[in-house]
Amino acid sequence: MHDLNRRYATKKYDPSKHLAPADWEMILTAGRLSPSSYGYEPWKFILLDQQARQDIQPFAWGAVASAKGADKLIAILVRKDVTYNSPYVQHLVRDIKHKEFSETDPRTLNFKNFQENDLQLKTDQDRYNWASRQAYLALANMLMAAARLDVDSCPIEGFNYAQMNQYLADRGVMDPAHWGVAVMASFGYRDQEITPKVRQPLTDIYEEM
Ligand SMILES: Cc1cc2nc3c(=O)[nH]c(=O)nc-3n(C[C@H](O)[C@H](O)[C@H](O)COP(=O)(O)O)c2cc1C
């Protein structure tokens, strides 16, 4: 409960304070160890450099405070190309999970059916949306890991997605044919008091059938 109240969306950071490398690695690890559909990890975490912090400000209104003061500012990218027989899935199954891959394996066919029929994922945009939902779990875990470490943070989707995608593509960070930015986040140390939680009561948002 302490961590849940400790975490808040930081609006003002102290730019003179920096994360210990071990804390940053722990926060990244919280993202890396997050659950994903079929365990296919459709994400990548990009640490923005100082140039990017400057360049994105005109179209990343929700990140301006973070760009000015946070020690770390990241973009979480997601894959649009996670399909049952994509080179990426084959790589993950063979090289990471150390299993045989075959297009006719029951698990492969089950995944194909799950994506194409159950979830009705037909397009790159559909797969981007599906991967983004998973990226938000990684985001949440990173925010909670930060709170545990007494590191402040802010989730960020206050930016123009088309311009952010174009910028990251122009900087050579991602191939927009295969990737899109899902969400951003910042981490650092606050230069303000922690905002107490304002939320609806549980009785308004929880029902038993
Ligand atoms: C997906 C998401 C996107 C958000 N985008 C921004 C943002 O761009 N800039 C910002 O300052 N805060 C952003 N927030 C922070 C919310 O405004 C904040 O979480 C909410 O008001 C609740 O306050 P708390 O997190 O301090 O408890 C975002 C939060 C979420 C979950």
PDB file of C-alpha atoms and ligand atoms in Angstrom:
ATOM      1  CA  MET A   1       0.000   0.000   0.000  1.00  0.00           C
ATOM      2  CA  HIS A   2       2.889   2.343   0.741  1.00  0.00           C
ATOM      3  CA  ASP A   3       4.194   2.038  -2.822  1.00  0.00           C
ATOM      4  CA  LEU A   4       0.735   2.665  -4.312  1.00  0.00           C
ATOM      5  CA  ASN A   5       0.415   5.912  -2.385  1.00  0.00           C
ATOM      6  CA  ARG A   6       4.067   6.819  -2.849  1.00  0.00           C
ATOM      7  CA  ARG A   7       3.785   6.683  -6.648  1.00  0.00           C
ATOM      8  CA  TYR A   8       2.361   9.830  -8.193  1.00  0.00           C
ATOM      9  CA  ALA A   9       2.636  11.550 -11.557  1.00  0.00           C
ATOM     10  CA  THR A  10       5.563  13.894 -10.992  1.00  0.00           C
ATOM     11  CA  LYS A  11       5.131  17.311 -12.574  1.00  0.00           C
ATOM     12  CA  LYS A  12       8.361  18.920 -11.337  1.00  0.00           C
ATOM     13  CA  TYR A  13      11.694  17.165 -11.123  1.00  0.00           C
ATOM     14  CA  ASP A  14      14.983  18.234  -9.583  1.00  0.00           C
ATOM     15  CA  PRO A  15      17.385  18.120 -12.569  1.00  0.00           C
ATOM     16  CA  SER A  16      20.429  17.900 -10.299  1.00  0.00           C
ATOM     17  CA  LYS A  17      19.465  14.465  -8.967  1.00  0.00           C
ATOM     18  CA  HIS A  18      20.331  11.254 -10.760  1.00  0.00           C
ATOM     19  CA  LEU A  19      19.327   7.631 -10.347  1.00  0.00           C
ATOM     20  CA  ALA A  20      21.892   5.130  -9.128  1.00  0.00           C
ATOM     21  CA  PRO A  21      22.714   2.789 -12.043  1.00  0.00           C
ATOM     22  CA  ALA A  22      21.491  -0.198  -9.996  1.00  0.00           C
ATOM     23  CA  ASP A  23      18.099   1.474  -9.465  1.00  0.00           C
ATOM     24  CA  TRP A  24      17.756   2.211 -13.162  1.00  0.00           C
ATOM     25  CA  GLU A  25      18.617  -1.368 -13.994  1.00  0.00           C
ATOM     26  CA  MET A  26      16.001  -2.560 -11.488  1.00  0.00           C
ATOM     27  CA  ILE A  27      13.309  -0.378 -13.083  1.00  0.00           C
ATOM     28  CA  LEU A  28      14.215  -1.617 -16.567  1.00  0.00           C
ATOM     29  CA  THR A  29      14.159  -5.164 -15.250  1.00  0.00           C
ATOM     30  CA  ALA A  30      10.637  -4.617 -13.942  1.00  0.00           C
ATOM     31  CA  GLY A  31       9.693  -3.812 -17.539  1.00  0.00           C
ATOM     32  CA  ARG A  32      11.646  -6.740 -18.931  1.00  0.00           C
ATOM     33  CA  LEU A  33      10.056  -9.258 -16.567  1.00  0.00           C
ATOM     34  CA  SER A  34       6.508  -8.059 -17.205  1.00  0.00           C
ATOM     35  CA  PRO A  35       3.880 -10.492 -18.464  1.00  0.00           C
ATOM     36  CA  SER A  36       3.028 -10.461 -22.165  1.00  0.00           C
ATOM     37  CA  SER A  37       0.540 -12.341 -24.298  1.00  0.00           C
ATOM     38  CA  TYR A  38       2.007 -15.773 -25.131  1.00  0.00           C
ATOM     39  CA  GLY A  39       5.223 -14.440 -23.623  1.00  0.00           C
ATOM     40  CA  TYR A  40       6.059 -12.691 -26.898  1.00  0.00           C
ATOM     41  CA  GLU A  41       7.411  -9.464 -25.302  1.00  0.00           C
ATOM     42  CA  PRO A  42       6.341  -7.053 -28.065  1.00  0.00           C
ATOM     43  CA  TRP A  43       8.265  -4.084 -26.658  1.00  0.00           C
ATOM     44  CA  LYS A  44      11.482  -2.126 -26.528  1.00  0.00           C
ATOM     45  CA  PHE A  45      12.517   0.655 -24.135  1.00  0.00           C
ATOM     46  CA  ILE A  46      14.337   3.648 -25.652  1.00  0.00           C
ATOM     47  CA  LEU A  47      16.201   6.124 -23.458  1.00  0.00           C
ATOM     48  CA  LEU A  48      15.930   9.562 -25.074  1.00  0.00           C
ATOM     49  CA  ASP A  49      19.080  11.673 -25.359  1.00  0.00           C
ATOM     50  CA  GLN A  50      19.368  15.401 -24.645  1.00  0.00           C
ATOM     51  CA  GLN A  51      18.841  16.275 -28.290  1.00  0.00           C
ATOM     52  CA  ALA A  52      15.571  14.343 -28.355  1.00  0.00           C
ATOM     53  CA  ARG A  53      14.404  16.033 -25.165  1.00  0.00           C
ATOM     54  CA  GLN A  54      14.774  19.374 -26.921  1.00  0.00           C
ATOM     55  CA  ASP A  55      13.373  18.311 -30.254  1.00  0.00           C
ATOM     56  CA  ILE A  56      10.148  16.701 -29.007  1.00  0.00           C
ATOM     57  CA  GLN A  57       8.985  19.612 -26.876  1.00  0.00           C
ATOM     58  CA  PRO A  58       6.849  21.279 -29.607  1.00  0.00           C
ATOM     59  CA  PHE A  59       4.687  18.159 -29.963  1.00  0.00           C
ATOM     60  CA  ALA A  60       5.105  16.459 -26.567  1.00  0.00           C
ATOM     61  CA  TRP A  61       3.232  18.816 -24.286  1.00  0.00           C
ATOM     62  CA  GLY A  62       2.773  16.156 -21.592  1.00  0.00           C
ATOM     63  CA  ALA A  63       6.510  15.514 -21.453  1.00  0.00           C
ATOM     64  CA  VAL A  64       7.828  19.064 -21.195  1.00  0.00           C
ATOM     65  CA  ALA A  65       8.295  19.004 -17.402  1.00  0.00           C
ATOM     66  CA  SER A  66       9.891  15.571 -17.626  1.00  0.00           C
ATOM     67  CA  ALA A  67      12.184  16.598 -20.492  1.00  0.00           C
ATOM     68  CA  LYS A  68      13.415  19.511 -18.397  1.00  0.00           C
ATOM     69  CA  GLY A  69      14.037  17.791 -15.097  1.00  0.00           C
ATOM     70  CA  ALA A  70      13.743  14.011 -15.096  1.00  0.00           C
ATOM     71  CA  ASP A  71      16.926  11.990 -15.025  1.00  0.00           C
ATOM     72  CA  LYS A  72      15.487   9.419 -17.447  1.00  0.00           C
ATOM     73  CA  LEU A  73      12.920   9.864 -20.188  1.00  0.00           C
ATOM     74  CA  ILE A  74      11.937   6.795 -22.158  1.00  0.00           C
ATOM     75  CA  ALA A  75       9.693   5.859 -25.035  1.00  0.00           C
ATOM     76  CA  ILE A  76       8.196   2.378 -24.932  1.00  0.00           C
ATOM     77  CA  LEU A  77       8.007   1.072 -28.492  1.00  0.00           C
ATOM     78  CA  VAL A  78       5.834  -1.822 -29.554  1.00  0.00           C
ATOM     79  CA  ARG A  79       5.913  -4.175 -32.492  1.00  0.00           C
ATOM     80  CA  LYS A  80       3.178  -4.128 -35.109  1.00  0.00           C
ATOM     81  CA  ASP A  81       4.431  -7.344 -36.672  1.00  0.00           C
ATOM     82  CA  VAL A  82       3.879 -10.029 -34.046  1.00  0.00           C
ATOM     83  CA  THR A  83       2.138 -12.708 -36.126  1.00  0.00           C
ATOM     84  CA  TYR A  84       2.205 -16.464 -35.745  1.00  0.00           C
ATOM     85  CA  ASN A  85       4.944 -17.009 -38.340  1.00  0.00           C
ATOM     86  CA  SER A  86       6.799 -13.694 -38.259  1.00  0.00           C
ATOM     87  CA  PRO A  87      10.611 -13.770 -38.161  1.00  0.00           C
ATOM     88  CA  TYR A  88      10.375 -12.163 -34.710  1.00  0.00           C
ATOM     89  CA  VAL A  89       8.162 -14.890 -33.247  1.00  0.00           C
ATOM     90  CA  GLN A  90      10.372 -17.553 -34.802  1.00  0.00           C
ATOM     91  CA  HIS A  91      13.443 -15.891 -33.259  1.00  0.00           C
ATOM     92  CA  LEU A  92      11.766 -15.690 -29.856  1.00  0.00           C
ATOM     93  CA  VAL A  93      10.629 -19.309 -29.881  1.00  0.00           C
ATOM     94  CA  ARG A  94      13.955 -20.670 -31.121  1.00  0.00           C
ATOM     95  CA  ASP A  95      16.598 -18.387 -29.632  1.00  0.00           C
ATOM     96  CA  ILE A  96      15.004 -17.149 -26.401  1.00  0.00           C
ATOM     97  CA  LYS A  97      12.617 -19.926 -25.392  1.00  0.00           C
ATOM     98  CA  HIS A  98      14.866 -22.626 -26.900  1.00  0.00           C
ATOM     99  CA  LYS A  99      11.995 -24.556 -28.439  1.00  0.00           C
ATOM    100  CA  GLU A 100      11.366 -25.933 -31.900  1.00  0.00           C
ATOM    101  CA  PHE A 101       9.358 -23.682 -34.202  1.00  0.00           C
ATOM    102  CA  SER A 102       6.992 -25.037 -36.796  1.00  0.00           C
ATOM    103  CA  GLU A 103       4.068 -23.405 -38.577  1.00  0.00           C
ATOM    104  CA  THR A 104       1.988 -26.503 -37.926  1.00  0.00           C
ATOM    105  CA  ASP A 105       2.799 -26.878 -34.250  1.00  0.00           C
ATOM    106  CA  PRO A 106      -0.438 -26.816 -32.135  1.00  0.00           C
ATOM    107  CA  ARG A 107       0.866 -23.882 -30.113  1.00  0.00           C
ATOM    108  CA  THR A 108       1.593 -21.916 -33.306  1.00  0.00           C
ATOM    109  CA  LEU A 109      -1.862 -22.676 -34.730  1.00  0.00           C
ATOM    110  CA  ASN A 110      -3.484 -21.845 -31.408  1.00  0.00           C
ATOM    111  CA  PHE A 111      -1.753 -18.468 -31.421  1.00  0.00           C
ATOM    112  CA  LYS A 112      -2.833 -17.832 -35.022  1.00  0.00           C
ATOM    113  CA  ASN A 113      -6.442 -18.618 -34.130  1.00  0.00           C
ATOM    114  CA  PHE A 114      -6.252 -16.512 -30.981  1.00  0.00           C
ATOM    115  CA  GLN A 115      -4.973 -13.464 -32.852  1.00  0.00           C
ATOM    116  CA  GLU A 116      -7.026 -13.747 -36.024  1.00  0.00           C
ATOM    117  CA  ASN A 117     -10.344 -15.065 -34.680  1.00  0.00           C
ATOM    118  CA  ASP A 118     -10.614 -14.438 -30.961  1.00  0.00           C
ATOM    119  CA  LEU A 119      -9.002 -10.990 -30.992  1.00  0.00           C
ATOM    120  CA  GLN A 120      -9.794 -10.204 -34.649  1.00  0.00           C
ATOM    121  CA  LEU A 121      -6.333  -8.755 -35.192  1.00  0.00           C
ATOM    122  CA  LYS A 122      -6.161  -8.133 -38.938  1.00  0.00           C
ATOM    123  CA  THR A 123      -3.977  -5.104 -39.496  1.00  0.00           C
ATOM    124  CA  ASP A 124      -0.735  -3.564 -38.312  1.00  0.00           C
ATOM    125  CA  GLN A 125      -2.842  -1.040 -36.413  1.00  0.00           C
ATOM    126  CA  ASP A 126      -4.746  -3.866 -34.658  1.00  0.00           C
ATOM    127  CA  ARG A 127      -1.484  -5.526 -33.661  1.00  0.00           C
ATOM    128  CA  TYR A 128      -0.035  -2.198 -32.546  1.00  0.00           C
ATOM    129  CA  ASN A 129      -3.075  -1.653 -30.293  1.00  0.00           C
ATOM    130  CA  TRP A 130      -2.785  -5.174 -28.875  1.00  0.00           C
ATOM    131  CA  ALA A 131       0.945  -4.775 -28.218  1.00  0.00           C
ATOM    132  CA  SER A 132       0.355  -1.358 -26.655  1.00  0.00           C
ATOM    133  CA  ARG A 133      -2.055  -2.837 -24.117  1.00  0.00           C
ATOM    134  CA  GLN A 134       0.765  -5.114 -23.046  1.00  0.00           C
ATOM    135  CA  ALA A 135       3.296  -2.265 -22.989  1.00  0.00           C
ATOM    136  CA  TYR A 136       1.114  -0.509 -20.420  1.00  0.00           C
ATOM    137  CA  LEU A 137       1.614  -3.475 -18.087  1.00  0.00           C
ATOM    138  CA  ALA A 138       5.373  -3.052 -18.423  1.00  0.00           C
ATOM    139  CA  LEU A 139       4.871   0.658 -17.811  1.00  0.00           C
ATOM    140  CA  ALA A 140       2.865  -0.004 -14.632  1.00  0.00           C
ATOM    141  CA  ASN A 141       5.453  -2.413 -13.305  1.00  0.00           C
ATOM    142  CA  MET A 142       8.219   0.108 -13.946  1.00  0.00           C
ATOM    143  CA  LEU A 143       6.300   2.843 -12.138  1.00  0.00           C
ATOM    144  CA  MET A 144       5.725   0.556  -9.160  1.00  0.00           C
ATOM    145  CA  ALA A 145       9.342  -0.595  -9.095  1.00  0.00           C
ATOM    146  CA  ALA A 146      10.382   3.059  -9.079  1.00  0.00           C
ATOM    147  CA  ALA A 147       8.036   3.801  -6.162  1.00  0.00           C
ATOM    148  CA  ARG A 148       9.536   0.912  -4.234  1.00  0.00           C
ATOM    149  CA  LEU A 149      12.989   2.440  -4.798  1.00  0.00           C
ATOM    150  CA  ASP A 150      11.794   5.934  -3.783  1.00  0.00           C
ATOM    151  CA  VAL A 151      12.268   7.085  -7.359  1.00  0.00           C
ATOM    152  CA  ASP A 152       9.659   9.473  -8.756  1.00  0.00           C
ATOM    153  CA  SER A 153       8.034   8.910 -12.115  1.00  0.00           C
ATOM    154  CA  CYS A 154       5.434  10.051 -14.615  1.00  0.00           C
ATOM    155  CA  PRO A 155       3.565   8.070 -17.291  1.00  0.00           C
ATOM    156  CA  ILE A 156       3.271  10.126 -20.490  1.00  0.00           C
ATOM    157  CA  GLU A 157       0.940   9.914 -23.442  1.00  0.00           C
ATOM    158  CA  GLY A 158       0.597  13.662 -23.869  1.00  0.00           C
ATOM    159  CA  PHE A 159       2.234  13.901 -27.273  1.00  0.00           C
ATOM    160  CA  ASN A 160       1.353  13.771 -30.943  1.00  0.00           C
ATOM    161  CA  TYR A 161       1.821  10.145 -31.877  1.00  0.00           C
ATOM    162  CA  ALA A 162       2.371  10.703 -35.604  1.00  0.00           C
ATOM    163  CA  GLN A 163       5.072  13.296 -34.955  1.00  0.00           C
ATOM    164  CA  MET A 164       6.745  11.193 -32.263  1.00  0.00           C
ATOM    165  CA  ASN A 165       6.819   8.163 -34.550  1.00  0.00           C
ATOM    166  CA  GLN A 166       8.238  10.278 -37.361  1.00  0.00           C
ATOM    167  CA  TYR A 167      10.871  11.775 -35.068  1.00  0.00           C
ATOM    168  CA  LEU A 168      12.053   8.417 -33.742  1.00  0.00           C
ATOM    169  CA  ALA A 169      12.138   7.049 -37.282  1.00  0.00           C
ATOM    170  CA  ASP A 170      14.120  10.071 -38.518  1.00  0.00           C
ATOM    171  CA  ARG A 171      16.590   9.615 -35.673  1.00  0.00           C
ATOM    172  CA  GLY A 172      17.053   6.013 -36.770  1.00  0.00           C
ATOM    173  CA  VAL A 173      15.715   4.593 -33.508  1.00  0.00           C
ATOM    174  CA  MET A 174      12.977   2.512 -35.079  1.00  0.00           C
ATOM    175  CA  ASP A 175      11.671   1.288 -38.391  1.00  0.00           C
ATOM    176  CA  PRO A 176       8.096   2.624 -38.516  1.00  0.00           C
ATOM    177  CA  ALA A 177       7.054  -0.273 -40.726  1.00  0.00           C
ATOM    178  CA  HIS A 178       7.518  -2.589 -37.749  1.00  0.00           C
ATOM    179  CA  TRP A 179       7.353  -0.388 -34.673  1.00  0.00           C
ATOM    180  CA  GLY A 180       5.314   2.394 -33.097  1.00  0.00           C
ATOM    181  CA  VAL A 181       5.578   4.303 -29.852  1.00  0.00           C
ATOM    182  CA  ALA A 182       3.026   3.092 -27.280  1.00  0.00           C
ATOM    183  CA  VAL A 183       3.671   5.392 -24.352  1.00  0.00           C
ATOM    184  CA  MET A 184       6.464   7.282 -22.632  1.00  0.00           C
ATOM    185  CA  ALA A 185       7.600   7.596 -19.033  1.00  0.00           C
ATOM    186  CA  SER A 186      10.016   9.616 -16.963  1.00  0.00           C
ATOM    187  CA  PHE A 187      11.974   8.803 -13.821  1.00  0.00           C
ATOM    188  CA  GLY A 188      13.935  10.989 -11.446  1.00  0.00           C
ATOM    189  CA  TYR A 189      13.598  12.848  -8.177  1.00  0.00           C
ATOM    190  CA  ARG A 190      10.832  15.266  -7.401  1.00  0.00           C
ATOM    191  CA  ASP A 191      11.134  18.952  -6.630  1.00  0.00           C
ATOM    192  CA  GLN A 192       7.643  19.134  -5.112  1.00  0.00           C
ATOM    193  CA  GLU A 193       5.562  17.419  -2.461  1.00  0.00           C
ATOM    194  CA  ILE A 194       3.974  14.077  -3.276  1.00  0.00           C
ATOM    195  CA  THR A 195       0.356  14.688  -4.297  1.00  0.00           C
ATOM    196  CA  PRO A 196      -2.085  12.788  -2.087  1.00  0.00           C
ATOM    197  CA  LYS A 197      -4.296  10.340  -3.992  1.00  0.00           C
ATOM    198  CA  VAL A 198      -7.693  11.594  -5.208  1.00  0.00           C
ATOM    199  CA  ARG A 199      -9.822   8.648  -6.323  1.00  0.00           C
ATOM    200  CA  GLN A 200     -13.407   7.426  -6.468  1.00  0.00           C
ATOM    201  CA  PRO A 201     -14.375   5.250  -3.497  1.00  0.00           C
ATOM    202  CA  LEU A 202     -14.120   1.492  -3.975  1.00  0.00           C
ATOM    203  CA  THR A 203     -17.913   1.215  -3.648  1.00  0.00           C
ATOM    204  CA  ASP A 204     -18.259   3.189  -6.921  1.00  0.00           C
ATOM    205  CA  ILE A 205     -15.888   1.031  -8.941  1.00  0.00           C
ATOM    206  CA  TYR A 206     -16.261  -2.478  -7.511  1.00  0.00           C
ATOM    207  CA  GLU A 207     -19.332  -4.691  -7.879  1.00  0.00           C
ATOM    208  CA  GLU A 208     -20.006  -8.305  -7.078  1.00  0.00           C
ATOM    209  CA  MET A 209     -22.352 -10.217  -9.418  1.00  0.00           C
TER     210      MET A 209
HETATM  211  C1  LIG B   1      -1.517   6.452 -19.669  1.00  0.00           C
HETATM  212  C2  LIG B   1      -1.247   7.703 -18.901  1.00  0.00           C
HETATM  213  C3  LIG B   1      -0.805   8.827 -19.571  1.00  0.00           C
HETATM  214  C4  LIG B   1      -0.486   9.989 -18.859  1.00  0.00           C
HETATM  215  N1  LIG B   1       0.055  11.040 -19.539  1.00  0.00           N
HETATM  216  C5  LIG B   1       0.522  12.085 -18.830  1.00  0.00           C
HETATM  217  C6  LIG B   1       1.245  13.113 -19.482  1.00  0.00           C
HETATM  218  O1  LIG B   1       1.434  13.120 -20.688  1.00  0.00           O
HETATM  219  N2  LIG B   1       1.764  14.112 -18.733  1.00  0.00           N
HETATM  220  C7  LIG B   1       1.581  14.154 -17.384  1.00  0.00           C
HETATM  221  O2  LIG B   1       2.096  15.083 -16.756  1.00  0.00           O
HETATM  222  N3  LIG B   1       0.870  13.209 -16.738  1.00  0.00           N
HETATM  223  C8  LIG B   1       0.352  12.167 -17.423  1.00  0.00           C
HETATM  224  N4  LIG B   1      -0.328  11.167 -16.779  1.00  0.00           N
HETATM  225  C9  LIG B   1      -0.516  11.249 -15.321  1.00  0.00           C
HETATM  226  C10 LIG B   1      -1.977  11.337 -14.882  1.00  0.00           C
HETATM  227  O3  LIG B   1      -2.474  12.627 -15.099  1.00  0.00           O
HETATM  228  C11 LIG B   1      -2.046  10.919 -13.407  1.00  0.00           C
HETATM  229  O4  LIG B   1      -1.593   9.595 -13.302  1.00  0.00           O
HETATM  230  C12 LIG B   1      -3.452  10.992 -12.836  1.00  0.00           C
HETATM  231  O5  LIG B   1      -3.920  12.328 -12.830  1.00  0.00           O
HETATM  232  C13 LIG B   1      -3.525  10.446 -11.417  1.00  0.00           C
HETATM  233  O6  LIG B   1      -2.591  11.082 -10.573  1.00  0.00           O
HETATM  234  P1  LIG B   1      -1.433  10.272  -9.821  1.00  0.00           P
HETATM  235  O7  LIG B   1      -0.747   9.416 -10.843  1.00  0.00           O
HETATM  236  O8  LIG B   1      -0.539  11.357  -9.291  1.00  0.00           O
HETATM  237  O9  LIG B   1      -2.066   9.455  -8.741  1.00  0.00           O
HETATM  238  C14 LIG B   1      -0.686  10.031 -17.465  1.00  0.00           C
HETATM  239  C15 LIG B   1      -1.162   8.880 -16.816  1.00  0.00           C
HETATM  240  C16 LIG B   1      -1.420   7.734 -17.517  1.00  0.00           C
HETATM  241  C17 LIG B   1      -1.846   6.508 -16.774  1.00  0.00           C
END
